[in-house]
mmCIF file of C-alpha atoms and ligand atoms in Angstrom:
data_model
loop_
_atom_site.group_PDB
_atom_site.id
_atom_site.type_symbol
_atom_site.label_atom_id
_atom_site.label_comp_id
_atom_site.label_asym_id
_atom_site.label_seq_id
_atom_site.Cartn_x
_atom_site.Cartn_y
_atom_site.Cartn_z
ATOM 1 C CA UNK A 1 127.805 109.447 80.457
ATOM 2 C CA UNK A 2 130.258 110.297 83.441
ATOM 3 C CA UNK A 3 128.633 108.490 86.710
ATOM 4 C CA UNK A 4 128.857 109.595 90.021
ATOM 5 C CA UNK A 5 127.722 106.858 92.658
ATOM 6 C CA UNK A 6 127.041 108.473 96.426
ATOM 7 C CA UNK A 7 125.981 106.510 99.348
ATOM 8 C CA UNK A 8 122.818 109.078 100.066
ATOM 9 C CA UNK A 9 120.021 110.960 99.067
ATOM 10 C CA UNK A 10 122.582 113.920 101.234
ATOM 11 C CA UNK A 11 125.206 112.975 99.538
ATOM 12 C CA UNK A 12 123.982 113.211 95.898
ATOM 13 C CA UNK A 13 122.158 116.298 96.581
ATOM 14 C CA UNK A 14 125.502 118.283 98.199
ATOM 15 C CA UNK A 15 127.443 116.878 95.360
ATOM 16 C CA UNK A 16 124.657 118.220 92.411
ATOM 17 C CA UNK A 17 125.061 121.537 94.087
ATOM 18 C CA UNK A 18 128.714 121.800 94.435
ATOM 19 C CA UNK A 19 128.328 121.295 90.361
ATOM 20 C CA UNK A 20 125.699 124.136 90.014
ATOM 21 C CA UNK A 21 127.612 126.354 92.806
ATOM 22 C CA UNK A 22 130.558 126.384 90.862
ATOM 23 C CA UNK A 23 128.833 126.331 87.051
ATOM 24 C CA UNK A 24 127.529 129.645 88.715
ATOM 25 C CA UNK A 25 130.889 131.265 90.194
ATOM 26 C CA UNK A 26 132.656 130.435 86.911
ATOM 27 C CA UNK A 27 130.440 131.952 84.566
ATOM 28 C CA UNK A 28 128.199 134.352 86.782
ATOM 29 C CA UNK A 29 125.431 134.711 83.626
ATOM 30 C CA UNK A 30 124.743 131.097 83.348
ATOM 31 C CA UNK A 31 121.448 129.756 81.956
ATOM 32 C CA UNK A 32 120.702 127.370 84.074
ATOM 33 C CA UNK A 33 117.766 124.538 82.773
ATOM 34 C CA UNK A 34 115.913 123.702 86.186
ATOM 35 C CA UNK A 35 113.771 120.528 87.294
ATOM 36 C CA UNK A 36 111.009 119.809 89.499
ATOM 37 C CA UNK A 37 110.268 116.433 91.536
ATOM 38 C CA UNK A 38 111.091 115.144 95.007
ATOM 39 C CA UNK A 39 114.414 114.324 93.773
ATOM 40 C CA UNK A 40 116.077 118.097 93.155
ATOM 41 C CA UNK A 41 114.764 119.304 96.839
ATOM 42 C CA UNK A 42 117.758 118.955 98.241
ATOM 43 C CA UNK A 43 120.317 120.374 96.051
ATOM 44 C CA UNK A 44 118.256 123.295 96.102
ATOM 45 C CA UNK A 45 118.141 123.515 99.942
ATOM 46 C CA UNK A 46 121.873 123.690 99.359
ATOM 47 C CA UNK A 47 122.245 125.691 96.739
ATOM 48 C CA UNK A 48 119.967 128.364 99.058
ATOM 49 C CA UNK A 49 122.191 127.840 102.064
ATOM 50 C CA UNK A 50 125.314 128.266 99.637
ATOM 51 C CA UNK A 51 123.722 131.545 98.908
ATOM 52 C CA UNK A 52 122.715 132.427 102.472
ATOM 53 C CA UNK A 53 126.386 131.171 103.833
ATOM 54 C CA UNK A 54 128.914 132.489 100.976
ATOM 55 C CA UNK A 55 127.138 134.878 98.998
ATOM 56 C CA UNK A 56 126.455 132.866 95.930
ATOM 57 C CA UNK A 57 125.483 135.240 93.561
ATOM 58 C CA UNK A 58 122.358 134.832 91.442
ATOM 59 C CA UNK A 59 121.752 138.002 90.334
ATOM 60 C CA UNK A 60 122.689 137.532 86.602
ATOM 61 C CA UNK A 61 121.423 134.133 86.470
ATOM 62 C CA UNK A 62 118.868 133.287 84.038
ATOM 63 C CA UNK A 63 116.718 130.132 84.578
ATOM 64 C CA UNK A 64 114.387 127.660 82.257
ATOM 65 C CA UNK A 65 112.305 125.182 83.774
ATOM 66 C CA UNK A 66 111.829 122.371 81.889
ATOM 67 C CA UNK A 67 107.643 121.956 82.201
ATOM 68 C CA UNK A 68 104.462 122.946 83.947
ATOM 69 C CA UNK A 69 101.218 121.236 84.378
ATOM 70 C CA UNK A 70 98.276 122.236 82.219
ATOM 71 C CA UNK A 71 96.190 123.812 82.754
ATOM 72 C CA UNK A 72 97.175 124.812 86.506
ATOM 73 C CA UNK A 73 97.344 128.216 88.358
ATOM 74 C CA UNK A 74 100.172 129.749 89.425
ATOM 75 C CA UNK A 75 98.812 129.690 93.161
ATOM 76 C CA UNK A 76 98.242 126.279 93.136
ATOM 77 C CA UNK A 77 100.749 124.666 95.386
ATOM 78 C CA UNK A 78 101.264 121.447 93.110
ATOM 79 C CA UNK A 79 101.942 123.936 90.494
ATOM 80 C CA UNK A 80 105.926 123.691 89.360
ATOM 81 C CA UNK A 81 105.967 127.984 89.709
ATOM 82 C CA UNK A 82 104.990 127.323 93.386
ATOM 83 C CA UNK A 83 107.509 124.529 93.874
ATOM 84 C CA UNK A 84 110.098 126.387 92.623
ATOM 85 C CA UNK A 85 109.620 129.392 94.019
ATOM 86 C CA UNK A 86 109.232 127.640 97.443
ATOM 87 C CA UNK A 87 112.323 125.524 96.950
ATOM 88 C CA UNK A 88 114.608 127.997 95.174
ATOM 89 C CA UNK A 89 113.663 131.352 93.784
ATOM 90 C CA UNK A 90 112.404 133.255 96.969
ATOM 91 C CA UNK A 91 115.691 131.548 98.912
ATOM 92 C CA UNK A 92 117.864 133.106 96.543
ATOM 93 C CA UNK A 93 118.807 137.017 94.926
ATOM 94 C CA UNK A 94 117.287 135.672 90.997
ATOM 95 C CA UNK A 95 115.937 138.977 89.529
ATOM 96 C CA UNK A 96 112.265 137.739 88.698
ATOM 97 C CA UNK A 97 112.508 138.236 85.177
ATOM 98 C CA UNK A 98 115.303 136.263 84.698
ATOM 99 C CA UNK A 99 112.965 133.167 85.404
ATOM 100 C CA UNK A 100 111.518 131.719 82.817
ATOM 101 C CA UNK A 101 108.632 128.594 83.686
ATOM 102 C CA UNK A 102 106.093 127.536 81.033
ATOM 103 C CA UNK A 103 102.712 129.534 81.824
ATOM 104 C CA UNK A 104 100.000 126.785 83.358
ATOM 105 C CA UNK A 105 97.464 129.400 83.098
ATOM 106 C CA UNK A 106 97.927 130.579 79.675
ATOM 107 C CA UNK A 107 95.373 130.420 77.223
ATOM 108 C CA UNK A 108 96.970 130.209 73.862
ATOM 109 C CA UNK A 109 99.511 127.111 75.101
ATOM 110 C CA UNK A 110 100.691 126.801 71.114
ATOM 111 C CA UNK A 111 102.386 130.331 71.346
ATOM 112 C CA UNK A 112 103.290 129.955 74.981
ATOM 113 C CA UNK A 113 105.288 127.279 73.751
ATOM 114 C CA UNK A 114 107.017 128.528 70.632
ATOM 115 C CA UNK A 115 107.536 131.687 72.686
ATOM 116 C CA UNK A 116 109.178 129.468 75.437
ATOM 117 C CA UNK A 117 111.665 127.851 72.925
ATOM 118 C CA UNK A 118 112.744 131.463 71.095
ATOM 119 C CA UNK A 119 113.376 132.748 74.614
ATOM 120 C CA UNK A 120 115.748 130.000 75.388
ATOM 121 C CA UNK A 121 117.604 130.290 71.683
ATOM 122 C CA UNK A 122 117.923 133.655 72.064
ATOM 123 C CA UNK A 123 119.508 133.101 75.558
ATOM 124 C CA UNK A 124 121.591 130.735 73.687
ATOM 125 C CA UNK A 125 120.629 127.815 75.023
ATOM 126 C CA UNK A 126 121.101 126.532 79.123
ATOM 127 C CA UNK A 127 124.918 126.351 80.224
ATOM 128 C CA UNK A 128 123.825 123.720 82.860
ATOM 129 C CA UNK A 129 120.503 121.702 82.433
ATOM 130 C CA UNK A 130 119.615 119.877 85.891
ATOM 131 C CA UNK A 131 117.372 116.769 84.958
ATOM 132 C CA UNK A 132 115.472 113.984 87.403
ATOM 133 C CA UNK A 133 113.752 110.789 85.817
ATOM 134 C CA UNK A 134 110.537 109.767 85.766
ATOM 135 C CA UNK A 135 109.982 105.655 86.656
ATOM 136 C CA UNK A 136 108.692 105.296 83.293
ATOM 137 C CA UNK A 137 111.569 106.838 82.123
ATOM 138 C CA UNK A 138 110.142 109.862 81.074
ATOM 139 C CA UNK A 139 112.322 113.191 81.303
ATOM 140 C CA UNK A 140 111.136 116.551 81.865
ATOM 141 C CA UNK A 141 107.244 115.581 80.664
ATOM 142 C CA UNK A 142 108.690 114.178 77.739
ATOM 143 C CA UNK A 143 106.887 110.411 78.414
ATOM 144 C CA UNK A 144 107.646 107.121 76.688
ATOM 145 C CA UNK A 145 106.113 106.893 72.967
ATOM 146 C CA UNK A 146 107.275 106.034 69.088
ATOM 147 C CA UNK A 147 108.089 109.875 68.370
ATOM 148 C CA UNK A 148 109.271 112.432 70.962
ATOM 149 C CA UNK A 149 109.018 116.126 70.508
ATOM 150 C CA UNK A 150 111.829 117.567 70.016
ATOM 151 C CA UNK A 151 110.101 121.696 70.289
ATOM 152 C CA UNK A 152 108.328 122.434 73.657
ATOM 153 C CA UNK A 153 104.774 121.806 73.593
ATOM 154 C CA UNK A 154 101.812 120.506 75.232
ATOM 155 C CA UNK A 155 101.586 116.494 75.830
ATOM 156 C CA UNK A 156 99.358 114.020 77.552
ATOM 157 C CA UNK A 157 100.545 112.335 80.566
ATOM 158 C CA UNK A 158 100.426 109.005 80.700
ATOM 159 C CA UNK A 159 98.740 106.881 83.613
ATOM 160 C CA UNK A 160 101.988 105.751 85.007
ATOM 161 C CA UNK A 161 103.215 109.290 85.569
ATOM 162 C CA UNK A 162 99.333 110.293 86.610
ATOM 163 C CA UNK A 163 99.728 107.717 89.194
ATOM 164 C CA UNK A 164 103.348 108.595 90.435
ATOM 165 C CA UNK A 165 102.263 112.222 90.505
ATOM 166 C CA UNK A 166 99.121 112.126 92.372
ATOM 167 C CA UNK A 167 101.075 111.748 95.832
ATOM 168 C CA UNK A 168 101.467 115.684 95.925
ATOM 169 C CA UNK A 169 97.610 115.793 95.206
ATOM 170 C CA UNK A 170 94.745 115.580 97.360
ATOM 171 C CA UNK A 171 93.448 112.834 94.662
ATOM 172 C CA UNK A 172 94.532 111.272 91.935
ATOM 173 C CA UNK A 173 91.249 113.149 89.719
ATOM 174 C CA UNK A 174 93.185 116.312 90.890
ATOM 175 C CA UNK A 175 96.853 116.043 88.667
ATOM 176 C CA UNK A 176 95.931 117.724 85.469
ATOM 177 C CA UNK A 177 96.148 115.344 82.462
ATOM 178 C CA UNK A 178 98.408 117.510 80.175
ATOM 179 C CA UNK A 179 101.589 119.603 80.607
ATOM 180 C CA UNK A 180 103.726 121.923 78.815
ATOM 181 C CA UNK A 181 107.189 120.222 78.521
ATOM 182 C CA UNK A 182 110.738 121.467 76.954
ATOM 183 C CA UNK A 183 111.367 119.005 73.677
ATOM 184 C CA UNK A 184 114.376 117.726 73.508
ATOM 185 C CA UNK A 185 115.831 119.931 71.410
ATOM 186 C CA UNK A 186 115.638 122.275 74.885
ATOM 187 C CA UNK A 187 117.552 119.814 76.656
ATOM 188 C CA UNK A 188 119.726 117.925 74.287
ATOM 189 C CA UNK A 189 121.015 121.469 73.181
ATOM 190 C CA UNK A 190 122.321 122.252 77.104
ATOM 191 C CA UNK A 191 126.347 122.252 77.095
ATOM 192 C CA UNK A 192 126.157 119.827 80.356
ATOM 193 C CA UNK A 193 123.189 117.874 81.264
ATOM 194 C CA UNK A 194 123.262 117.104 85.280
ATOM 195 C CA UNK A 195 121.098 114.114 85.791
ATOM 196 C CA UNK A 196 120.110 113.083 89.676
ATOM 197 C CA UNK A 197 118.550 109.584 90.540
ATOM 198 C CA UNK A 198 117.786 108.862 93.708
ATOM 199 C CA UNK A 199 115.927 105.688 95.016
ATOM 200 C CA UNK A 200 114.942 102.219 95.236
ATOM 201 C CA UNK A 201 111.766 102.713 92.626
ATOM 202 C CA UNK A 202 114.115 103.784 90.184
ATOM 203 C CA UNK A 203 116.570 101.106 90.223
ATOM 204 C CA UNK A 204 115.121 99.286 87.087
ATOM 205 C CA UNK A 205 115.301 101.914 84.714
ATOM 206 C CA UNK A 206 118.852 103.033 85.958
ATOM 207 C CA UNK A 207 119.606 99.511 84.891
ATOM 208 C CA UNK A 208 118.036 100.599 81.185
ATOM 209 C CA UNK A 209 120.136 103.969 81.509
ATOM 210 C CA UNK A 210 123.116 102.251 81.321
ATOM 211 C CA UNK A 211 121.702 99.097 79.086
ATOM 212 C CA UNK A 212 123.947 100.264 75.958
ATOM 213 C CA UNK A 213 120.864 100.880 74.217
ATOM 214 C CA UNK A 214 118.901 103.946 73.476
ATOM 215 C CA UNK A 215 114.868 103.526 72.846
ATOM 216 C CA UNK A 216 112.079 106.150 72.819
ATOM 217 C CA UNK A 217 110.070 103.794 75.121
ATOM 218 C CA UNK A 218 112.486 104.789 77.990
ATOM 219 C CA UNK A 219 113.207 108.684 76.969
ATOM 220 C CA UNK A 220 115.664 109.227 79.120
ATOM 221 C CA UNK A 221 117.963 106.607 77.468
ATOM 222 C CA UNK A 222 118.404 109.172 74.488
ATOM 223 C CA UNK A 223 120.560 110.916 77.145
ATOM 224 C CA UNK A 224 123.793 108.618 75.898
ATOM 225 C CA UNK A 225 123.874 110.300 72.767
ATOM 226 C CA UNK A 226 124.790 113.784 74.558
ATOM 227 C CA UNK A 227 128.243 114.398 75.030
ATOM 228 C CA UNK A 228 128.412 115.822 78.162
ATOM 229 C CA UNK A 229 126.319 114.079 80.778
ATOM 230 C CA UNK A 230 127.186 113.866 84.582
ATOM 231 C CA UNK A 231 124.573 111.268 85.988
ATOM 232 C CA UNK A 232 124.599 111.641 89.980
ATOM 233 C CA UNK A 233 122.942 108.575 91.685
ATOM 234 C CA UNK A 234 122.448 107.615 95.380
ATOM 235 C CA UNK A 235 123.337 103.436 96.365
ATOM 236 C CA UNK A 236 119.713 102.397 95.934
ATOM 237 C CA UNK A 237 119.152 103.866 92.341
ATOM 238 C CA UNK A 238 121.996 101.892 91.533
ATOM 239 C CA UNK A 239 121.272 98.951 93.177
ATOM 240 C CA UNK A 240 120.676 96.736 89.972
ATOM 241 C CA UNK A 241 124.185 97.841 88.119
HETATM 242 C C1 GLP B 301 107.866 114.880 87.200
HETATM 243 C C2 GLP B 301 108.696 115.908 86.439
HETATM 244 C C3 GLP B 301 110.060 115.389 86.048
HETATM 245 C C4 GLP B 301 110.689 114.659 87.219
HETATM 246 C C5 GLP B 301 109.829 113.497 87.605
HETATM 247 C C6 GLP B 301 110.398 112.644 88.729
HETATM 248 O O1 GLP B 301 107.059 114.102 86.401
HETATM 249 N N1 GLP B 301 108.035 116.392 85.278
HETATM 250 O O2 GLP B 301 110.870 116.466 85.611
HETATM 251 O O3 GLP B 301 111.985 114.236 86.881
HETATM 252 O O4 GLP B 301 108.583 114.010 88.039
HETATM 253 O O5 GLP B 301 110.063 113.142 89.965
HETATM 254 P P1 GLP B 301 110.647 112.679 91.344
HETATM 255 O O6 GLP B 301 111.963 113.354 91.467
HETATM 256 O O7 GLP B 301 109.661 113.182 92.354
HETATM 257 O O8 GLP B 301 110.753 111.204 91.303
#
């Protein structure tokens, strides 16, 4: 895994969009595989200014978001549709049906999710896959366990990402207990996985990141056995390397 060490949460998040700026000029018809968090806020504030400033053209872009709550509405403003479109979409010239989220409000979530993974094969799979980290180590909503999915489907939340989560919500009784989440099939199949880590409450499993060790207890870990990871992380989330 290639790291990239900035001094700020600015620095990290004009660096991660310089990456996706260019992934996008090079090959105008990228997939791009899109997070949600506090963490990719500000690369997307850039990547919209980009857009405003030089043009950057997202008009043949097709997106994939890793996961969605479950069940959730669309309108919900802690939904992962509403972040993005907030943060991203409606800053930016992406057709609408290029984007492609998991469907909170579906009501057959089995198909939804077997639909979600054909639609990404048959766009061949994401060019660029943007990731954050959870503290437990979880990716996408993929969260610590013995076996890991490796197709999109729906999974539990643990507490410890329940907990970390309910700062966006009113309570904590309000963050839905299940999600629909890319496997990692999804994510290990992107050609270059962009990973951002940014802060002091992440420093401990940054240390596990690089550890030399891969375990399914700390998901993101099985990240070293991709061969094409760029891992972008401000001072503080590297504070214990
Ligand atoms: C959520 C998302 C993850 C994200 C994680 C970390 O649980 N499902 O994709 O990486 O939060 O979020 P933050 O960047 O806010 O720390």
């Amino acid at each position: 895994m290639k790291k990239i060490i900035c001094k700020t949460y600015e620095e990290m998040s004009a660096e991660a969009a310089f990456i996706i700026a260019n992934q996008v000029r090079t090959k105008p018809d990228s997939v791009l595989g899109l997070a949600t968090g506090s963490t990719p806020i500000g690369t997307y504030k850039r990547l919209a200014e980009e857009h405003k400033k030089t043009g950057l053209d997202f008009s043949q872009v097709k997106t994939f978001n890793l996961d969605e709550y479950y069940p959730i509405k669309r309108d919900n403003r802690q939904s992962y549709r509403y972040f993005m479109d907030e943060n991203l979409f409606s800053h930016v010239n992406i057709p609408p049906s290029n984007v492609n989220i998991p469907d909170g409000e579906c009501s057959a979530p089995e198909k939804e999710c077997s639909d979600y993974d054909s639609g990404l094969n048959k766009a061949g799979g994401t060019d660029l896959q943007l990731l954050g980290i959870g503290n437990n180590g979880h990716i996408a909503f993929i969260e610590p366990g013995e076996n890991l999915p490796l197709a999109t489907g729906l999974v539990e939340l643990t507490q410890d990402t329940i907990t970390a989560n309910s700062r966006f919500f009113e309570k904590e009784e309000d963050v839905p207990k299940k999600a629909i989440s890319m496997g990692l099939s999804g994510i290990m199949g992107s050609k270059h996985i962009l990973l951002l880590i940014s802060g002091k409450a992440k420093a401990t499993v940054v240390k596990e990141l690089f550890s030399g060790k891969v375990t399914t207890q700390i998901p993101a870990t099985l990240l070293n056995l991709h061969p094409n990871v760029t891992v972008i992380l401000d001072e503080e989330a590297a504070g214990l390397l």
